[in-house]
Tab-separated table of C-alpha atoms in Angstrom:
chain	number	residue	atom	x	y	z
A	1	UNK	CA	-4.296	-22.327	-16.662
A	2	UNK	CA	-1.699	-19.776	-17.724
A	3	UNK	CA	-3.448	-16.824	-19.319
A	4	UNK	CA	-1.502	-16.351	-22.543
A	5	UNK	CA	-1.671	-13.549	-25.091
A	6	UNK	CA	-3.569	-15.970	-27.330
A	7	UNK	CA	-6.288	-16.430	-24.692
A	8	UNK	CA	-6.510	-12.684	-24.097
A	9	UNK	CA	-6.831	-12.050	-27.831
A	10	UNK	CA	-9.606	-14.637	-28.022
A	11	UNK	CA	-11.321	-12.721	-25.265
A	12	UNK	CA	-11.274	-9.483	-27.257
A	13	UNK	CA	-14.026	-10.905	-29.475
A	14	UNK	CA	-16.006	-12.418	-26.582
A	15	UNK	CA	-16.487	-9.382	-24.379
A	16	UNK	CA	-19.791	-9.121	-22.550
A	17	UNK	CA	-20.842	-5.563	-23.339
A	18	UNK	CA	-24.578	-5.736	-22.748
A	19	UNK	CA	-27.333	-8.149	-21.668
A	20	UNK	CA	-31.012	-8.424	-22.507
A	21	UNK	CA	-32.682	-10.964	-20.217
A	22	UNK	CA	-36.205	-9.545	-20.167
A	23	UNK	CA	-37.688	-12.732	-18.724
A	24	UNK	CA	-35.581	-12.339	-15.587
A	25	UNK	CA	-37.141	-9.071	-14.414
A	26	UNK	CA	-36.832	-5.302	-14.616
A	27	UNK	CA	-33.402	-4.275	-15.880
A	28	UNK	CA	-31.226	-1.459	-14.579
A	29	UNK	CA	-28.061	-0.612	-16.504
A	30	UNK	CA	-25.132	0.808	-14.570
A	31	UNK	CA	-21.659	1.819	-15.694
A	32	UNK	CA	-20.437	-1.762	-15.469
A	33	UNK	CA	-23.272	-3.876	-14.089
A	34	UNK	CA	-26.624	-4.893	-15.524
A	35	UNK	CA	-29.007	-5.828	-12.724
A	36	UNK	CA	-32.429	-7.449	-12.832
A	37	UNK	CA	-35.045	-7.161	-10.112
A	38	UNK	CA	-36.945	-10.448	-9.877
A	39	UNK	CA	-40.517	-10.931	-8.681
A	40	UNK	CA	-39.344	-12.489	-5.404
A	41	UNK	CA	-37.362	-9.489	-4.052
A	42	UNK	CA	-34.002	-10.704	-5.272
A	43	UNK	CA	-31.666	-8.955	-7.679
A	44	UNK	CA	-29.474	-10.674	-10.243
A	45	UNK	CA	-26.311	-8.659	-10.884
A	46	UNK	CA	-24.458	-9.373	-14.118
A	47	UNK	CA	-20.967	-7.883	-14.231
A	48	UNK	CA	-20.147	-6.983	-17.830
A	49	UNK	CA	-16.770	-6.318	-19.432
A	50	UNK	CA	-17.521	-2.604	-19.784
A	51	UNK	CA	-14.939	-0.270	-18.323
A	52	UNK	CA	-15.589	3.269	-17.170
A	53	UNK	CA	-13.101	5.999	-16.373
A	54	UNK	CA	-13.669	9.624	-15.417
A	55	UNK	CA	-17.347	8.660	-14.983
A	56	UNK	CA	-17.578	7.718	-18.688
A	57	UNK	CA	-17.932	4.421	-20.567
A	58	UNK	CA	-14.671	3.975	-22.500
A	59	UNK	CA	-14.832	0.420	-23.902
A	60	UNK	CA	-14.513	-3.214	-22.848
A	61	UNK	CA	-11.765	-5.443	-21.453
A	62	UNK	CA	-11.691	-9.215	-22.006
A	63	UNK	CA	-12.725	-11.265	-18.950
A	64	UNK	CA	-12.998	-8.135	-16.789
A	65	UNK	CA	-16.495	-9.033	-15.599
A	66	UNK	CA	-15.346	-12.456	-14.474
A	67	UNK	CA	-12.453	-10.945	-12.516
A	68	UNK	CA	-14.625	-8.368	-10.773
A	69	UNK	CA	-17.415	-10.802	-9.907
A	70	UNK	CA	-15.135	-13.514	-8.567
A	71	UNK	CA	-12.847	-11.172	-6.644
A	72	UNK	CA	-15.803	-9.376	-5.066
A	73	UNK	CA	-17.304	-12.758	-4.109
A	74	UNK	CA	-14.010	-13.675	-2.418
A	75	UNK	CA	-13.969	-10.446	-0.391
A	76	UNK	CA	-17.654	-10.763	0.534
A	77	UNK	CA	-16.922	-14.226	1.939
A	78	UNK	CA	-13.792	-13.070	3.768
A	79	UNK	CA	-15.571	-10.178	5.510
A	80	UNK	CA	-19.095	-11.560	6.027
A	81	UNK	CA	-18.587	-12.240	9.735
A	82	UNK	CA	-17.735	-8.613	10.541
A	83	UNK	CA	-19.706	-6.599	7.953
A	84	UNK	CA	-23.044	-7.905	6.605
A	85	UNK	CA	-23.500	-7.992	2.834
A	86	UNK	CA	-26.218	-8.667	0.275
A	87	UNK	CA	-24.891	-11.845	-1.404
A	88	UNK	CA	-27.108	-14.944	-1.696
A	89	UNK	CA	-25.271	-17.004	-4.347
A	90	UNK	CA	-22.787	-16.816	-7.236
A	91	UNK	CA	-24.211	-19.046	-10.013
A	92	UNK	CA	-21.999	-17.807	-12.877
A	93	UNK	CA	-18.487	-16.365	-13.324
A	94	UNK	CA	-20.147	-13.034	-14.198
A	95	UNK	CA	-23.287	-13.105	-12.066
A	96	UNK	CA	-24.271	-12.816	-8.403
A	97	UNK	CA	-27.729	-13.154	-6.886
A	98	UNK	CA	-28.325	-10.781	-3.981
A	99	UNK	CA	-30.979	-9.539	-1.585
A	100	UNK	CA	-32.796	-6.518	-2.922
A	101	UNK	CA	-31.628	-3.411	-1.065
A	102	UNK	CA	-32.262	0.318	-1.270
A	103	UNK	CA	-28.860	1.943	-1.982
A	104	UNK	CA	-27.732	4.751	0.284
A	105	UNK	CA	-27.395	7.985	-1.657
A	106	UNK	CA	-23.640	8.306	-1.181
A	107	UNK	CA	-20.401	6.524	-1.913
A	108	UNK	CA	-17.996	5.891	0.957
A	109	UNK	CA	-14.399	6.362	-0.156
A	110	UNK	CA	-11.470	5.486	2.076
A	111	UNK	CA	-8.102	7.033	1.203
A	112	UNK	CA	-4.681	6.347	2.686
A	113	UNK	CA	-2.403	8.095	0.168
A	114	UNK	CA	-2.173	11.448	-1.621
A	115	UNK	CA	-2.773	10.294	-5.184
A	116	UNK	CA	-5.117	10.250	-8.176
A	117	UNK	CA	-5.508	11.919	-11.576
A	118	UNK	CA	-9.223	12.720	-11.672
A	119	UNK	CA	-10.711	16.132	-10.953
A	120	UNK	CA	-12.104	14.780	-7.670
A	121	UNK	CA	-8.876	13.127	-6.510
A	122	UNK	CA	-7.236	14.197	-3.294
A	123	UNK	CA	-3.924	14.902	-5.052
A	124	UNK	CA	-5.575	17.215	-7.597
A	125	UNK	CA	-7.220	19.038	-4.700
A	126	UNK	CA	-3.955	19.264	-2.734
A	127	UNK	CA	-1.874	20.352	-5.753
A	128	UNK	CA	-4.224	23.325	-6.166
A	129	UNK	CA	-3.147	24.549	-2.730
A	130	UNK	CA	-6.233	23.430	-0.830
A	131	UNK	CA	-5.615	21.877	2.553
A	132	UNK	CA	-9.112	20.828	3.603
A	133	UNK	CA	-10.658	17.822	1.885
A	134	UNK	CA	-14.105	16.470	2.805
A	135	UNK	CA	-13.806	17.985	6.276
A	136	UNK	CA	-10.261	16.689	6.898
A	137	UNK	CA	-7.333	19.080	7.405
A	138	UNK	CA	-4.261	17.966	5.452
A	139	UNK	CA	-0.723	18.830	6.613
A	140	UNK	CA	1.707	20.923	4.590
A	141	UNK	CA	4.621	19.319	2.786
A	142	UNK	CA	3.006	16.172	1.407
A	143	UNK	CA	4.186	14.919	-1.978
A	144	UNK	CA	2.352	12.974	-4.668
A	145	UNK	CA	1.717	9.311	-3.757
A	146	UNK	CA	2.873	9.823	-0.155
A	147	UNK	CA	0.956	8.187	2.670
A	148	UNK	CA	-1.499	10.379	4.561
A	149	UNK	CA	-0.999	10.627	8.338
A	150	UNK	CA	-3.878	8.138	8.661
A	151	UNK	CA	-6.666	6.768	6.414
A	152	UNK	CA	-9.588	9.137	5.968
A	153	UNK	CA	-13.195	8.720	4.859
A	154	UNK	CA	-14.128	11.065	2.003
A	155	UNK	CA	-17.796	10.639	1.026
A	156	UNK	CA	-19.011	11.367	-2.469
A	157	UNK	CA	-22.354	12.153	-3.994
A	158	UNK	CA	-23.775	9.716	-6.542
A	159	UNK	CA	-23.975	11.563	-9.830
A	160	UNK	CA	-26.688	11.023	-12.396
A	161	UNK	CA	-25.653	9.312	-15.636
A	162	UNK	CA	-23.294	11.597	-17.551
A	163	UNK	CA	-22.567	13.788	-14.535
A	164	UNK	CA	-19.581	13.703	-12.184
A	165	UNK	CA	-19.479	12.667	-8.530
A	166	UNK	CA	-18.639	15.391	-6.000
A	167	UNK	CA	-16.517	14.813	-2.901
A	168	UNK	CA	-18.164	16.211	0.218
A	169	UNK	CA	-17.845	16.206	4.000
A	170	UNK	CA	-20.215	14.361	6.315
A	171	UNK	CA	-21.843	17.657	7.253
A	172	UNK	CA	-22.330	18.714	3.627
A	173	UNK	CA	-23.842	15.371	2.708
A	174	UNK	CA	-26.257	15.418	5.635
A	175	UNK	CA	-27.254	18.974	4.776
A	176	UNK	CA	-28.346	17.753	1.344
A	177	UNK	CA	-30.914	15.563	3.082
A	178	UNK	CA	-29.962	12.505	1.046
A	179	UNK	CA	-29.010	10.269	3.992
A	180	UNK	CA	-29.774	10.132	7.712
A	181	UNK	CA	-27.019	10.633	10.304
A	182	UNK	CA	-27.683	7.123	11.656
A	183	UNK	CA	-27.311	5.431	8.273
A	184	UNK	CA	-24.241	7.489	7.440
A	185	UNK	CA	-22.482	6.656	10.691
A	186	UNK	CA	-23.261	2.941	10.409
A	187	UNK	CA	-21.954	2.807	6.844
A	188	UNK	CA	-18.909	4.900	7.773
A	189	UNK	CA	-18.011	2.500	10.589
A	190	UNK	CA	-18.368	-0.464	8.228
A	191	UNK	CA	-16.193	1.287	5.624
A	192	UNK	CA	-13.398	1.790	8.134
A	193	UNK	CA	-13.575	-1.859	9.226
A	194	UNK	CA	-13.512	-3.129	5.630
A	195	UNK	CA	-10.590	-0.878	4.729
A	196	UNK	CA	-8.573	-2.029	7.724
A	197	UNK	CA	-9.199	-5.671	6.822
A	198	UNK	CA	-8.405	-4.971	3.171
A	199	UNK	CA	-5.134	-3.220	3.965
A	200	UNK	CA	-4.052	-6.052	6.256
A	201	UNK	CA	-4.869	-8.856	3.822
A	202	UNK	CA	-3.306	-7.003	0.895
A	203	UNK	CA	-0.138	-6.311	2.901
A	204	UNK	CA	0.184	-10.048	3.506
A	205	UNK	CA	0.306	-10.471	-0.293
A	206	UNK	CA	2.879	-7.725	-0.835
A	207	UNK	CA	0.299	-5.166	-1.898
A	208	UNK	CA	-0.783	-1.722	-0.749
A	209	UNK	CA	-4.511	-1.002	-0.718
A	210	UNK	CA	-4.232	2.698	-1.512
A	211	UNK	CA	-7.867	3.746	-1.614
A	212	UNK	CA	-11.252	2.242	-2.341
A	213	UNK	CA	-14.946	2.938	-2.791
A	214	UNK	CA	-17.747	1.189	-0.889
A	215	UNK	CA	-21.456	1.270	-1.507
A	216	UNK	CA	-24.088	0.422	1.077
A	217	UNK	CA	-27.789	-0.307	1.003
A	218	UNK	CA	-30.639	-1.039	3.384
A	219	UNK	CA	-32.405	-4.357	3.431
A	220	UNK	CA	-36.183	-4.523	3.550
A	221	UNK	CA	-35.965	-5.041	7.314
A	222	UNK	CA	-33.912	-1.860	7.711
A	223	UNK	CA	-30.354	-3.108	8.151
A	224	UNK	CA	-27.384	-1.409	6.460
A	225	UNK	CA	-25.260	-3.852	4.423
A	226	UNK	CA	-22.377	-3.517	1.986
A	227	UNK	CA	-23.442	-3.984	-1.643
A	228	UNK	CA	-22.017	-3.839	-5.176
A	229	UNK	CA	-18.357	-4.903	-4.808
A	230	UNK	CA	-15.420	-4.889	-2.408
A	231	UNK	CA	-11.735	-4.239	-3.173
A	232	UNK	CA	-11.737	-4.916	-6.916
A	233	UNK	CA	-9.506	-3.160	-9.487
A	234	UNK	CA	-12.548	-1.087	-10.481
A	235	UNK	CA	-13.307	0.225	-7.003
A	236	UNK	CA	-9.801	0.235	-5.540
A	237	UNK	CA	-6.227	1.255	-6.204
A	238	UNK	CA	-3.438	-1.259	-5.535
A	239	UNK	CA	0.327	-0.746	-5.517
A	240	UNK	CA	3.203	-3.203	-5.133
A	241	UNK	CA	4.753	-2.633	-1.727
A	242	UNK	CA	8.197	-3.985	-2.703
A	243	UNK	CA	8.924	-1.200	-5.187
A	244	UNK	CA	6.845	1.572	-3.624
A	245	UNK	CA	9.489	3.360	-1.529
A	246	UNK	CA	12.174	3.377	-4.222
A	247	UNK	CA	9.787	4.648	-6.892
A	248	UNK	CA	8.544	7.330	-4.487
A	249	UNK	CA	12.147	8.513	-3.962
A	250	UNK	CA	12.680	8.630	-7.728
A	251	UNK	CA	9.492	10.604	-8.275
A	252	UNK	CA	8.018	7.760	-10.311
A	253	UNK	CA	4.449	6.527	-10.267
A	254	UNK	CA	4.025	3.407	-8.106
A	255	UNK	CA	3.627	0.069	-9.855
A	256	UNK	CA	-0.061	-0.734	-9.966
A	257	UNK	CA	-2.517	-3.225	-11.456
A	258	UNK	CA	-5.789	-1.395	-11.163
A	259	UNK	CA	-7.936	0.831	-13.386
A	260	UNK	CA	-5.370	3.614	-12.982
A	261	UNK	CA	-3.449	2.157	-15.954
A	262	UNK	CA	-6.411	2.919	-18.237
A	263	UNK	CA	-7.010	6.325	-16.647
A	264	UNK	CA	-3.377	7.288	-17.228
A	265	UNK	CA	-3.499	6.183	-20.867
A	266	UNK	CA	-6.659	8.212	-21.440
A	267	UNK	CA	-5.168	11.247	-19.681
A	268	UNK	CA	-2.075	10.984	-21.895
A	269	UNK	CA	-4.403	11.242	-24.900
A	270	UNK	CA	-5.896	14.417	-23.413
A	271	UNK	CA	-9.150	12.843	-22.190
A	272	UNK	CA	-10.231	13.397	-18.592
A	273	UNK	CA	-13.984	13.052	-18.906
A	274	UNK	CA	-15.012	15.812	-21.304
A	275	UNK	CA	-15.963	15.172	-24.910
A	276	UNK	CA	-15.680	11.846	-26.709
A	277	UNK	CA	-13.268	9.303	-25.253
A	278	UNK	CA	-10.544	7.880	-27.508
A	279	UNK	CA	-10.849	4.245	-28.602
A	280	UNK	CA	-8.785	1.895	-26.437
A	281	UNK	CA	-6.256	0.039	-28.639
A	282	UNK	CA	-6.272	-3.756	-28.344
A	283	UNK	CA	-2.830	-3.703	-26.740
A	284	UNK	CA	-4.067	-1.374	-23.992
A	285	UNK	CA	-7.146	-3.567	-23.470
A	286	UNK	CA	-4.988	-6.690	-23.216
A	287	UNK	CA	-2.509	-5.132	-20.795
A	288	UNK	CA	-5.325	-3.772	-18.636
A	289	UNK	CA	-6.968	-7.202	-18.554
A	290	UNK	CA	-3.689	-8.805	-17.589
A	291	UNK	CA	-3.428	-6.418	-14.649
A	292	UNK	CA	-6.998	-7.153	-13.547
A	293	UNK	CA	-6.248	-10.883	-13.590
A	294	UNK	CA	-3.007	-10.355	-11.706
A	295	UNK	CA	-4.921	-8.475	-9.019
A	296	UNK	CA	-7.367	-11.345	-8.635
A	297	UNK	CA	-4.659	-14.006	-8.535
A	298	UNK	CA	-2.447	-12.073	-6.110
A	299	UNK	CA	-5.224	-11.323	-3.638
A	300	UNK	CA	-7.022	-14.670	-3.739
A	301	UNK	CA	-3.802	-16.668	-3.702
A	302	UNK	CA	-4.652	-18.815	-6.714
A	303	UNK	CA	-4.370	-18.470	-10.477
A	304	UNK	CA	-7.330	-16.808	-12.149
A	305	UNK	CA	-8.863	-19.084	-14.767
A	306	UNK	CA	-11.009	-17.340	-17.371
A	307	UNK	CA	-14.076	-19.095	-18.734
A	308	UNK	CA	-13.815	-19.100	-22.532
A	309	UNK	CA	-17.437	-19.995	-23.256
A	310	UNK	CA	-19.757	-17.597	-25.029
A	311	UNK	CA	-20.844	-15.413	-22.080
A	312	UNK	CA	-24.477	-14.921	-23.110
A	313	UNK	CA	-25.083	-18.641	-23.696
A	314	UNK	CA	-23.338	-19.530	-20.427
A	315	UNK	CA	-25.358	-16.970	-18.464
A	316	UNK	CA	-28.637	-18.219	-19.918
A	317	UNK	CA	-27.716	-21.747	-18.866
A	318	UNK	CA	-26.497	-20.892	-15.371
A	319	UNK	CA	-29.383	-18.535	-14.647
A	320	UNK	CA	-31.945	-21.006	-16.012
A	321	UNK	CA	-33.252	-18.603	-18.645
């Protein structure tokens, strides 16, 4: 199916913004995901069409939840033999059933380029004249969007709702007492493996995996596994490798199809996380959705096909509610 403007406009009125499935279990609402803890130690994760930027909810994008859920499922399958994950089944385009895990109190961010527009981004840090970032010494003379000498792990705290994450070093994070050295080092090793695999597979599709965020949890029997999502446009930044070098020479932003498009639009309106966010125009929502779908199709190697059914009715059917 070719995703036309007509289909995208239909999707504007069918966005999954919230769920209320009380019979399924105890609900937890995240920035994008609604999750339900069942009475048999499983968790049902429903990926909504909400979009967040600068740690704030800024609206919805048509079919975004379907893209994120299906792309994450693809990556979980591709990497399951080398890094364990929490997935049990994927019964709906927007839902995944997983093993219940206790999340580690940190996010594991891998970065390979000097980029970003948020207050916590490595480029913002570097442009302010700072040369140490999360315990890593950065060389002089780097320019915006240039590759770092090698990929680096830059952990982040997990902020409470309405607060902002803070980038920290391993030592700073351990000093907070939020995570053990053993759990940190296991998760860090997994993050490096996943990023290497992601960069390789993306390069094969003409893409650059610029940076990404991983989350890890511990199973009830004490094993660290990757949870949440892997290499989606929400958690990762992707550039087109074909045009990257020329645009870098011209001082232009690389071509991308990730959440950065929305962040840039918001920043152009003067919003970077403080105060009330501007309303996303339909044209911005449509273009952002198109980029999300393009990411899914490019990486998975097949055309993304959105499900046009009413999402709540479809979820109730597929989850046997």
